[in-house]
Amino acid sequence: MSSKNTVKEHTFSRPFVTEGGATIPEVTVAYQTWGQLNEAHDNAVLVCHALTGNTHVDEWFGGLFGPGKILDPNKYFIICPNVLGSCYGTTGPASINPETGRPYRIDFPKVTVRDTVRLHQQLLDTLEISGLAFAIGGSLGGMQVLEFSIMDDRPRKAICIGMGKAHRPWTIGISHSQRQAIYNDPNWNDGYYTDENPPDKGLAIARMIAMNSYRTPRDFDTKFGRNRQGDSTQFQIESYLRYQGQKLADRFDAVAYVRLTQMMDSHDVARGRGSYKKALQNVDIPMVVAGIDTDLLYPVFEQKELARLLPNGHYAEINSAHGHDAFLIEFEQMNKLFSPFLTKKKKSKAS
């Protein structure tokens, strides 16, 4: 399903101050909406996208979107804002700094998941959204949903997929490796590259590293085996990774990728809040924490742990050969898993 919606933008006149104390003037947030707000303005659904995602929910969450599915625009007012620091309309490294007239590039400050949540809270305030029927997101999107549930009292239910209470050393290490690929591109120029000579090779390699963590050995065995690409000496898996790397380099900004992987590294709900139990004890809304049985990036023990820490948390499992990327693939299964949770009027505390 292709998006027929127009991407909307809202620019705030007041400067945005990050958790780290940096000031970003005139922040713009891009977003898309589907459906209509009810009279009480409380039938909204917040969809939070992943690392290189955008506001086109009806495309990348297409199997969950539409009449009779969990993201039903006939029932809900669905909103998906672009994260702070991205390159899809919300202010980020590729945006023009109004104080210099040039792109921010590496001068764009490090931002956190909580920074993005605060910006999106301001957007919901501006749109006079008083309540959220639920919030949903996978990976970085799930991190946003979890923080939103801590920082805001509007969500009545939430679904977090493929992440945990904090970014662990395993995932930080993978992100660090990807950033090193970008930093070592000859065109990186300390982050002050030009549009004419971007560090596309480094960004493509970063994506190749990521793809190996998003999928599974079984998935690659099934898709590629040890097959060659046509008559060449290149393995099909090599061709696939090159294609995925170049595909991202053609559509994404290198500093934005750096800043958003750093945003994911910032994820730690206990930071500044004491223990994890203390940080999560007041999140009493029903919340499904869904794991993917083959996820190498965020193993299911992380989701099980998070579900136990939440006062009204419930663990659900997606079975898939596709690894972490299953939350963008296994739509039929997710509709079946999440629909009963969303339609149930009363929810007792889950084990």
PDB file of N, CA and C in Angstrom, residues 247-283:
ATOM      1  N   LYS A 247      21.369   0.868  -1.020  1.00  0.00           N
ATOM      2  CA  LYS A 247      19.993   1.340  -0.930  1.00  0.00           C
ATOM      3  C   LYS A 247      19.835   2.339   0.209  1.00  0.00           C
ATOM      4  N   LEU A 248      20.453   2.042   1.364  1.00  0.00           N
ATOM      5  CA  LEU A 248      20.373   2.986   2.473  1.00  0.00           C
ATOM      6  C   LEU A 248      21.177   4.249   2.176  1.00  0.00           C
ATOM      7  N   ALA A 249      22.378   4.086   1.611  1.00  0.00           N
ATOM      8  CA  ALA A 249      23.219   5.244   1.309  1.00  0.00           C
ATOM      9  C   ALA A 249      22.524   6.205   0.351  1.00  0.00           C
ATOM     10  N   ASP A 250      21.676   5.670  -0.518  1.00  0.00           N
ATOM     11  CA  ASP A 250      20.955   6.508  -1.481  1.00  0.00           C
ATOM     12  C   ASP A 250      19.838   7.316  -0.831  1.00  0.00           C
ATOM     13  N   ARG A 251      19.380   6.895   0.374  1.00  0.00           N
ATOM     14  CA  ARG A 251      18.212   7.565   0.955  1.00  0.00           C
ATOM     15  C   ARG A 251      18.448   8.181   2.325  1.00  0.00           C
ATOM     16  N   PHE A 252      19.610   7.962   2.920  1.00  0.00           N
ATOM     17  CA  PHE A 252      19.792   8.403   4.298  1.00  0.00           C
ATOM     18  C   PHE A 252      21.058   9.234   4.440  1.00  0.00           C
ATOM     19  N   ASP A 253      21.081  10.037   5.495  1.00  0.00           N
ATOM     20  CA  ASP A 253      22.226  10.908   5.768  1.00  0.00           C
ATOM     21  C   ASP A 253      23.164  10.242   6.777  1.00  0.00           C
ATOM     22  N   ALA A 254      24.470  10.354   6.540  1.00  0.00           N
ATOM     23  CA  ALA A 254      25.454   9.652   7.366  1.00  0.00           C
ATOM     24  C   ALA A 254      25.477  10.156   8.808  1.00  0.00           C
ATOM     25  N   VAL A 255      25.462  11.490   9.016  1.00  0.00           N
ATOM     26  CA  VAL A 255      25.480  11.992  10.395  1.00  0.00           C
ATOM     27  C   VAL A 255      24.170  11.645  11.103  1.00  0.00           C
ATOM     28  N   ALA A 256      23.060  11.660  10.371  1.00  0.00           N
ATOM     29  CA  ALA A 256      21.794  11.255  10.971  1.00  0.00           C
ATOM     30  C   ALA A 256      21.899   9.812  11.464  1.00  0.00           C
ATOM     31  N   TYR A 257      22.541   8.955  10.682  1.00  0.00           N
ATOM     32  CA  TYR A 257      22.712   7.560  11.098  1.00  0.00           C
ATOM     33  C   TYR A 257      23.576   7.481  12.358  1.00  0.00           C
ATOM     34  N   VAL A 258      24.624   8.276  12.390  1.00  0.00           N
ATOM     35  CA  VAL A 258      25.477   8.322  13.584  1.00  0.00           C
ATOM     36  C   VAL A 258      24.674   8.772  14.798  1.00  0.00           C
ATOM     37  N   ARG A 259      23.949   9.861  14.662  1.00  0.00           N
ATOM     38  CA  ARG A 259      23.213  10.417  15.805  1.00  0.00           C
ATOM     39  C   ARG A 259      22.083   9.489  16.265  1.00  0.00           C
ATOM     40  N   LEU A 260      21.427   8.813  15.327  1.00  0.00           N
ATOM     41  CA  LEU A 260      20.322   7.947  15.731  1.00  0.00           C
ATOM     42  C   LEU A 260      20.818   6.643  16.359  1.00  0.00           C
ATOM     43  N   THR A 261      21.968   6.126  15.911  1.00  0.00           N
ATOM     44  CA  THR A 261      22.532   4.972  16.619  1.00  0.00           C
ATOM     45  C   THR A 261      22.997   5.387  18.016  1.00  0.00           C
ATOM     46  N   GLN A 262      23.503   6.606  18.145  1.00  0.00           N
ATOM     47  CA  GLN A 262      23.861   7.115  19.481  1.00  0.00           C
ATOM     48  C   GLN A 262      22.612   7.319  20.335  1.00  0.00           C
ATOM     49  N   MET A 263      21.501   7.726  19.704  1.00  0.00           N
ATOM     50  CA  MET A 263      20.237   7.846  20.427  1.00  0.00           C
ATOM     51  C   MET A 263      19.836   6.494  21.008  1.00  0.00           C
ATOM     52  N   MET A 264      19.964   5.452  20.202  1.00  0.00           N
ATOM     53  CA  MET A 264      19.630   4.119  20.693  1.00  0.00           C
ATOM     54  C   MET A 264      20.556   3.708  21.840  1.00  0.00           C
ATOM     55  N   ASP A 265      21.836   4.047  21.721  1.00  0.00           N
ATOM     56  CA  ASP A 265      22.776   3.740  22.804  1.00  0.00           C
ATOM     57  C   ASP A 265      22.382   4.439  24.102  1.00  0.00           C
ATOM     58  N   SER A 266      21.698   5.581  24.002  1.00  0.00           N
ATOM     59  CA  SER A 266      21.299   6.342  25.195  1.00  0.00           C
ATOM     60  C   SER A 266      20.173   5.661  25.962  1.00  0.00           C
ATOM     61  N   HIS A 267      19.514   4.691  25.338  1.00  0.00           N
ATOM     62  CA  HIS A 267      18.327   4.089  25.945  1.00  0.00           C
ATOM     63  C   HIS A 267      18.667   3.344  27.232  1.00  0.00           C
ATOM     64  N   ASP A 268      18.134   3.832  28.324  1.00  0.00           N
ATOM     65  CA  ASP A 268      18.313   3.218  29.643  1.00  0.00           C
ATOM     66  C   ASP A 268      17.278   3.855  30.558  1.00  0.00           C
ATOM     67  N   VAL A 269      16.169   3.151  30.797  1.00  0.00           N
ATOM     68  CA  VAL A 269      15.077   3.776  31.539  1.00  0.00           C
ATOM     69  C   VAL A 269      15.447   4.086  32.987  1.00  0.00           C
ATOM     70  N   ALA A 270      16.507   3.458  33.505  1.00  0.00           N
ATOM     71  CA  ALA A 270      16.912   3.723  34.892  1.00  0.00           C
ATOM     72  C   ALA A 270      17.819   4.941  35.018  1.00  0.00           C
ATOM     73  N   ARG A 271      18.316   5.451  33.878  1.00  0.00           N
ATOM     74  CA  ARG A 271      19.238   6.586  33.943  1.00  0.00           C
ATOM     75  C   ARG A 271      18.572   7.781  34.619  1.00  0.00           C
ATOM     76  N   GLY A 272      19.152   8.205  35.740  1.00  0.00           N
ATOM     77  CA  GLY A 272      18.632   9.348  36.472  1.00  0.00           C
ATOM     78  C   GLY A 272      17.377   9.069  37.267  1.00  0.00           C
ATOM     79  N   ARG A 273      16.948   7.797  37.284  1.00  0.00           N
ATOM     80  CA  ARG A 273      15.698   7.458  37.976  1.00  0.00           C
ATOM     81  C   ARG A 273      15.889   6.400  39.063  1.00  0.00           C
ATOM     82  N   GLY A 274      17.117   6.072  39.361  1.00  0.00           N
ATOM     83  CA  GLY A 274      17.363   5.036  40.343  1.00  0.00           C
ATOM     84  C   GLY A 274      17.371   3.674  39.695  1.00  0.00           C
ATOM     85  N   SER A 275      16.726   2.707  40.306  1.00  0.00           N
ATOM     86  CA  SER A 275      16.701   1.338  39.796  1.00  0.00           C
ATOM     87  C   SER A 275      15.690   1.192  38.666  1.00  0.00           C
ATOM     88  N   TYR A 276      15.796   0.072  37.953  1.00  0.00           N
ATOM     89  CA  TYR A 276      14.814  -0.203  36.901  1.00  0.00           C
ATOM     90  C   TYR A 276      13.425  -0.386  37.502  1.00  0.00           C
ATOM     91  N   LYS A 277      13.359  -1.045  38.631  1.00  0.00           N
ATOM     92  CA  LYS A 277      12.069  -1.238  39.290  1.00  0.00           C
ATOM     93  C   LYS A 277      11.439   0.101  39.642  1.00  0.00           C
ATOM     94  N   LYS A 278      12.236   1.010  40.164  1.00  0.00           N
ATOM     95  CA  LYS A 278      11.718   2.327  40.520  1.00  0.00           C
ATOM     96  C   LYS A 278      11.286   3.103  39.283  1.00  0.00           C
ATOM     97  N   ALA A 279      12.064   2.991  38.211  1.00  0.00           N
ATOM     98  CA  ALA A 279      11.753   3.725  36.980  1.00  0.00           C
ATOM     99  C   ALA A 279      10.444   3.260  36.363  1.00  0.00           C
ATOM    100  N   LEU A 280      10.118   1.979  36.542  1.00  0.00           N
ATOM    101  CA  LEU A 280       8.960   1.400  35.859  1.00  0.00           C
ATOM    102  C   LEU A 280       7.753   1.172  36.766  1.00  0.00           C
ATOM    103  N   GLN A 281       7.899   1.408  38.057  1.00  0.00           N
ATOM    104  CA  GLN A 281       6.841   1.024  38.998  1.00  0.00           C
ATOM    105  C   GLN A 281       5.522   1.777  38.794  1.00  0.00           C
ATOM    106  N   ASN A 282       5.603   2.977  38.223  1.00  0.00           N
ATOM    107  CA  ASN A 282       4.377   3.757  38.037  1.00  0.00           C
ATOM    108  C   ASN A 282       3.749   3.583  36.655  1.00  0.00           C
ATOM    109  N   VAL A 283       4.366   2.736  35.816  1.00  0.00           N
ATOM    110  CA  VAL A 283       3.796   2.474  34.491  1.00  0.00           C
ATOM    111  C   VAL A 283       2.772   1.358  34.657  1.00  0.00           C
TER     112      VAL A 283
END
